[in-house]
PDB file of C-alpha atoms in Angstrom:
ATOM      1  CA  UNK A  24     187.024 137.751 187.903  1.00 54.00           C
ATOM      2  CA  UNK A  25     189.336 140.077 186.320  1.00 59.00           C
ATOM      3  CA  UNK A  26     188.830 139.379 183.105  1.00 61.00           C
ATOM      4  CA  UNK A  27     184.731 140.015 183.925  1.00 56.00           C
ATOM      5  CA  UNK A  28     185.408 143.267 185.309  1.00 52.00           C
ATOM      6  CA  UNK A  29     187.928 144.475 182.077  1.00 60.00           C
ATOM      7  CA  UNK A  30     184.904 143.310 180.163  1.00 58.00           C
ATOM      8  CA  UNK A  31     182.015 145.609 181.994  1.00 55.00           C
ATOM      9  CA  UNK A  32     184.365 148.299 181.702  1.00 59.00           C
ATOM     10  CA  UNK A  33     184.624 148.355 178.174  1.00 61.00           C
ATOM     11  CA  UNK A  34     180.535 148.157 177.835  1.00 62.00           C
ATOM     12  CA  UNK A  35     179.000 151.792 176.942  1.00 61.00           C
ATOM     13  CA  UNK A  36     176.899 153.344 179.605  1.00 59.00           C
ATOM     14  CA  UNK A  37     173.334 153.549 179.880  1.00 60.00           C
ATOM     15  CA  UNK A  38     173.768 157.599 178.780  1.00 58.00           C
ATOM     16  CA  UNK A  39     176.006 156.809 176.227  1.00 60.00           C
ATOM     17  CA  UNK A  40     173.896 154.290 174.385  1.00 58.00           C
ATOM     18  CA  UNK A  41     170.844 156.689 174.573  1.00 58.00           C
ATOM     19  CA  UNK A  42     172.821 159.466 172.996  1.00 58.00           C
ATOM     20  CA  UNK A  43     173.728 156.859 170.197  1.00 55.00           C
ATOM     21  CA  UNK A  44     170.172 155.715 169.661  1.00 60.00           C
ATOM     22  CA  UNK A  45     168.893 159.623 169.289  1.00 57.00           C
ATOM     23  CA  UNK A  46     171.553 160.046 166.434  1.00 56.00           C
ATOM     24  CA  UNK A  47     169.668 159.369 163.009  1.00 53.00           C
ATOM     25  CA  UNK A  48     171.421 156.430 160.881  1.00 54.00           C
ATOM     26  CA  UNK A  49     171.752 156.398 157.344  1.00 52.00           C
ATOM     27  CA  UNK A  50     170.617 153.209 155.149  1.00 53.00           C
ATOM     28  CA  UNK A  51     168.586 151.433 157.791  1.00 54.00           C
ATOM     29  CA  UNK A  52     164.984 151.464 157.381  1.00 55.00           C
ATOM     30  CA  UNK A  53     162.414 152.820 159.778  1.00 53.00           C
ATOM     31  CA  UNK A  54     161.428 151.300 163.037  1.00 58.00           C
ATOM     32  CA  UNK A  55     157.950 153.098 162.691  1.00 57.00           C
ATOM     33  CA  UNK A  56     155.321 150.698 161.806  1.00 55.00           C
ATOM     34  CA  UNK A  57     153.395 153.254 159.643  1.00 66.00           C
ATOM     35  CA  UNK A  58     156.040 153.114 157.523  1.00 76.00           C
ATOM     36  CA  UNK A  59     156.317 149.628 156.474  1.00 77.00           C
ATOM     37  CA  UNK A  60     156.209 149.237 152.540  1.00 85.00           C
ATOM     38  CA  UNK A  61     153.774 147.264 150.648  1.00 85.00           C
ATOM     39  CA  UNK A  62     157.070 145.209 149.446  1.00 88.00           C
ATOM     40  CA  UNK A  63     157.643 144.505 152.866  1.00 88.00           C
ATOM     41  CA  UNK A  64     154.644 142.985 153.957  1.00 88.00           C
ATOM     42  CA  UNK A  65     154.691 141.033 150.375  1.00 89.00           C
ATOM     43  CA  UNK A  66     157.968 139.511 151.417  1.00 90.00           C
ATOM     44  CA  UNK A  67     156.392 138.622 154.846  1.00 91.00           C
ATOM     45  CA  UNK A  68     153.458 137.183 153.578  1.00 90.00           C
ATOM     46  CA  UNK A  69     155.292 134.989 151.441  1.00 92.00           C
ATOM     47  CA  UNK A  70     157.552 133.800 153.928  1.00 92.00           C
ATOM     48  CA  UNK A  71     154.417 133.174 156.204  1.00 93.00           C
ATOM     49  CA  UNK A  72     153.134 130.874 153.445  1.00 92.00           C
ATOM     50  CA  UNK A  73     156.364 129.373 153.117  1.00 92.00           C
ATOM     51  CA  UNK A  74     156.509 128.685 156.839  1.00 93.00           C
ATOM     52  CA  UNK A  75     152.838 127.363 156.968  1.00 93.00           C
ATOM     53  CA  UNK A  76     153.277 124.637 153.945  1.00 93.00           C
ATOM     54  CA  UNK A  77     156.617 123.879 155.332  1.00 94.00           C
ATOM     55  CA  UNK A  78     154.865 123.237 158.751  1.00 93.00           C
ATOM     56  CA  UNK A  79     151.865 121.197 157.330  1.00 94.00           C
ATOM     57  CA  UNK A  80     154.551 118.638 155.365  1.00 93.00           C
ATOM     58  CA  UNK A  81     155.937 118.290 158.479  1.00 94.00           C
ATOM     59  CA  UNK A  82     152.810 117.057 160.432  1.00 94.00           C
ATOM     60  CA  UNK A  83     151.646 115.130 157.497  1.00 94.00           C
ATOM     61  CA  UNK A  84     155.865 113.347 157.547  1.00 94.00           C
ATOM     62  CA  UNK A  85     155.612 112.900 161.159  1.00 94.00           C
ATOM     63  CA  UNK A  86     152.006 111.341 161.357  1.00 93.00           C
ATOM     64  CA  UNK A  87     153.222 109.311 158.625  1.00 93.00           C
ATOM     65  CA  UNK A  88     156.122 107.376 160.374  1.00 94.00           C
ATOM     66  CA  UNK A  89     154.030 108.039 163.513  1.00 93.00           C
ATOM     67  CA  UNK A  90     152.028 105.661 161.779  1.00 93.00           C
ATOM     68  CA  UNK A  91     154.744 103.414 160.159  1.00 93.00           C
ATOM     69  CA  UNK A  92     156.501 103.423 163.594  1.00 94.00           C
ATOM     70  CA  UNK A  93     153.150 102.011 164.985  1.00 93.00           C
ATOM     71  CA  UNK A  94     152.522  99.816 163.026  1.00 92.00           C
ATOM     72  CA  UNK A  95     156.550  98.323 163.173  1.00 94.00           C
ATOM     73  CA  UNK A  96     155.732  98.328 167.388  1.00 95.00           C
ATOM     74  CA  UNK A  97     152.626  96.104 167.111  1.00 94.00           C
ATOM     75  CA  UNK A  98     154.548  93.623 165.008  1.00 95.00           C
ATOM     76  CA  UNK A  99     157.505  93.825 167.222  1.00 95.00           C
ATOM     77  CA  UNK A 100     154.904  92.913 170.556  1.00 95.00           C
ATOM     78  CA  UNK A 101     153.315  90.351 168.290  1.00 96.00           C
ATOM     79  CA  UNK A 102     156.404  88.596 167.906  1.00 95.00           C
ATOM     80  CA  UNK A 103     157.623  89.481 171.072  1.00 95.00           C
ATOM     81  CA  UNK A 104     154.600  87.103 172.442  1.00 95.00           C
ATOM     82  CA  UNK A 105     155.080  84.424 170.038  1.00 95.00           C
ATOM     83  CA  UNK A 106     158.755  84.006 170.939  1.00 94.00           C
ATOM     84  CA  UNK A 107     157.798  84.401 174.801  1.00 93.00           C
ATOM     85  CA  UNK A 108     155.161  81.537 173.920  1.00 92.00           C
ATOM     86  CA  UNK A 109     157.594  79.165 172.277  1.00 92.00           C
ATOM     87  CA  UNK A 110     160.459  79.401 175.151  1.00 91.00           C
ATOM     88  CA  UNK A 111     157.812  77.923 178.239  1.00 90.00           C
ATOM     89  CA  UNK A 112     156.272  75.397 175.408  1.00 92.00           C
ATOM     90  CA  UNK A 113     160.217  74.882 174.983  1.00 92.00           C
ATOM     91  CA  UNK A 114     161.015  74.882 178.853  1.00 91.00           C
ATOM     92  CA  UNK A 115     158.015  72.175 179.526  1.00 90.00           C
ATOM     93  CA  UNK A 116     159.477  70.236 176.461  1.00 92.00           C
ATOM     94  CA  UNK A 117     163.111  70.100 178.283  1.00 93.00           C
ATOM     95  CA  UNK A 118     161.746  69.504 181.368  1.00 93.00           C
ATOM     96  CA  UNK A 119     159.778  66.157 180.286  1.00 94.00           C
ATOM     97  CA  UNK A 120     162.516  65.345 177.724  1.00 95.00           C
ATOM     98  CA  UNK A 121     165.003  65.107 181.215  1.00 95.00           C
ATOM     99  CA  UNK A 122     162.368  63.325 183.430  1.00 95.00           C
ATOM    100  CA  UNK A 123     162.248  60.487 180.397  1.00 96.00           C
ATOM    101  CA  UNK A 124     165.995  60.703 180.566  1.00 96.00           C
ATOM    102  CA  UNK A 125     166.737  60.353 183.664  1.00 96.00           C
ATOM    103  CA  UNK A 126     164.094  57.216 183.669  1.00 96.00           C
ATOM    104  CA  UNK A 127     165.753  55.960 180.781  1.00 96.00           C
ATOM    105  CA  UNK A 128     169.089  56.023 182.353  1.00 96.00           C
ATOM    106  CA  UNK A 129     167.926  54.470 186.205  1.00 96.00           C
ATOM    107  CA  UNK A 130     166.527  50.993 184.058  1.00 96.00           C
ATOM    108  CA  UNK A 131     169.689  51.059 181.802  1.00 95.00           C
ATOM    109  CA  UNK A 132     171.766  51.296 185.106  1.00 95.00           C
ATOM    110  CA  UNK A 133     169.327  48.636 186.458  1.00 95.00           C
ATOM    111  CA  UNK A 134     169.233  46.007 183.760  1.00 95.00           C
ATOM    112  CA  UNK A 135     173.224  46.526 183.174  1.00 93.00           C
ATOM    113  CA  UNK A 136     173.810  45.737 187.269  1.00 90.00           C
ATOM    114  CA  UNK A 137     171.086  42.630 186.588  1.00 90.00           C
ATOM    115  CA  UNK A 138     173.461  41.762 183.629  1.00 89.00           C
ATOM    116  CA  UNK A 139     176.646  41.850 185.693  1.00 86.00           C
ATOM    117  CA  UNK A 140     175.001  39.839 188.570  1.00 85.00           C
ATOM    118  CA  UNK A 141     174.203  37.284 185.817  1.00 83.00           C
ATOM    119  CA  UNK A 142     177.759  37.091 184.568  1.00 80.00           C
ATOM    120  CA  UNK A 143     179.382  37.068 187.387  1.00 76.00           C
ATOM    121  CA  UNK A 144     177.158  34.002 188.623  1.00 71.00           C
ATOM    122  CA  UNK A 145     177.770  31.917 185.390  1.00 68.00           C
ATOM    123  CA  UNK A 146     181.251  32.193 186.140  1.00 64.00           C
ATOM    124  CA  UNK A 147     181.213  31.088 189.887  1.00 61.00           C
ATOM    125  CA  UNK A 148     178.876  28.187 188.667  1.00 60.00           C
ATOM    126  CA  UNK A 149     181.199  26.921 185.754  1.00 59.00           C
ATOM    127  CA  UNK A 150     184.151  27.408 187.341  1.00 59.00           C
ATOM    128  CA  UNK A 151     186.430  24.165 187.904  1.00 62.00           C
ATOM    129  CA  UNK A 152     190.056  23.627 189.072  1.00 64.00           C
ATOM    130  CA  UNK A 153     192.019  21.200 188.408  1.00 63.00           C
ATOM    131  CA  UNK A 154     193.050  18.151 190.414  1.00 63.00           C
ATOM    132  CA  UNK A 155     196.417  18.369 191.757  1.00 67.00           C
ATOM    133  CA  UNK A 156     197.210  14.879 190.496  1.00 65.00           C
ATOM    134  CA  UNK A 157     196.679  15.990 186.940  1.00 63.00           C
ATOM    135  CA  UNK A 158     193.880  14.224 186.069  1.00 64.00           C
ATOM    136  CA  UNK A 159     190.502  15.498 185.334  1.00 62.00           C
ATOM    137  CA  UNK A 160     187.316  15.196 187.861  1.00 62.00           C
ATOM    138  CA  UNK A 161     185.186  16.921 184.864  1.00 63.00           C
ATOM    139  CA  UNK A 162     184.503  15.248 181.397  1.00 69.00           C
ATOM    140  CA  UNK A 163     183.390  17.653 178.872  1.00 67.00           C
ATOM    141  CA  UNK A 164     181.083  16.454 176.367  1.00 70.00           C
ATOM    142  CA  UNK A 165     183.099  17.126 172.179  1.00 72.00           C
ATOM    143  CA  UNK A 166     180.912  19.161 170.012  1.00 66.00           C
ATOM    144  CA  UNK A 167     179.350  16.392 167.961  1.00 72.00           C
ATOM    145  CA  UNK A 168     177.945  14.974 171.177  1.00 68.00           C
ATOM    146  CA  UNK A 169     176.390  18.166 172.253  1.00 55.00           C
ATOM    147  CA  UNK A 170     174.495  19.092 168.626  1.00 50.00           C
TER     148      UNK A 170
END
């Protein structure tokens, strides 16, 4: 707050700034617009030229990647809808490959219990004991009597 009030304190007052701009200044050209030289309004025109083809490249360079830009956005959405496309053909692809899996897997788990069932009953029907008096109840049958 101080520092705002040192600072409008060292600004020149409204009188003294008109007594300033009454005093006539040496090497500055003339406000007047009557006065204006021809080399003036030369320079101006040139720079107005200037200006104008500098403006027109710079429509003509933003249309252009206006355009390229564009262009780059369609094929972006184009692809955007192809990859969208390929991910549910994909999903509906994972989601028959697990129904056949998990079908797959229930009749292995199915045949493999059959298969135990089957082994475990060949065992309970061949299985013998021997006698306790050491002599055999069973007479198995030598391999050249078999073929």
């Amino acid at each position: 707050m101080r520092a705002r009030v040192e600072d409008l304190e060292k600004r020149p007052s409204h009188a003294q700034l008109l007594a300033l701009q009454s005093i006539p200044q040496r090497n500055q050209p003339s406000t007047n617009p009557r006065q204006v030289s021809s080399e003036t309004v030369g320079k101006v025109g040139r720079a107005m030229r200037s200006v104008r083809a500098m403006a027109l490249s710079l429509r003509q360079a933003v249309a252009r990647e206006f355009a390229g830009m564009t262009s780059l956005l369609k094929k972006a959405n184009y692809h955007l809808a192809n990859l969208q496309h390929r991910v549910t053909h994909f999903d509906s692809d994972l989601e028959h490959m697990k129904a056949l899996y998990t079908k797959e897997f229930l009749q292995r788990k199915l045949l493999y219990n059959q298969l135990q069932e089957l082994r475990g009953n060949i065992r309970v029907f061949c299985r013998s004991r021997p006698e306790l008096g050491g002599t055999q109840s069973v007479q198995f049958p030598s391999d050249s009597e078999v073929m």
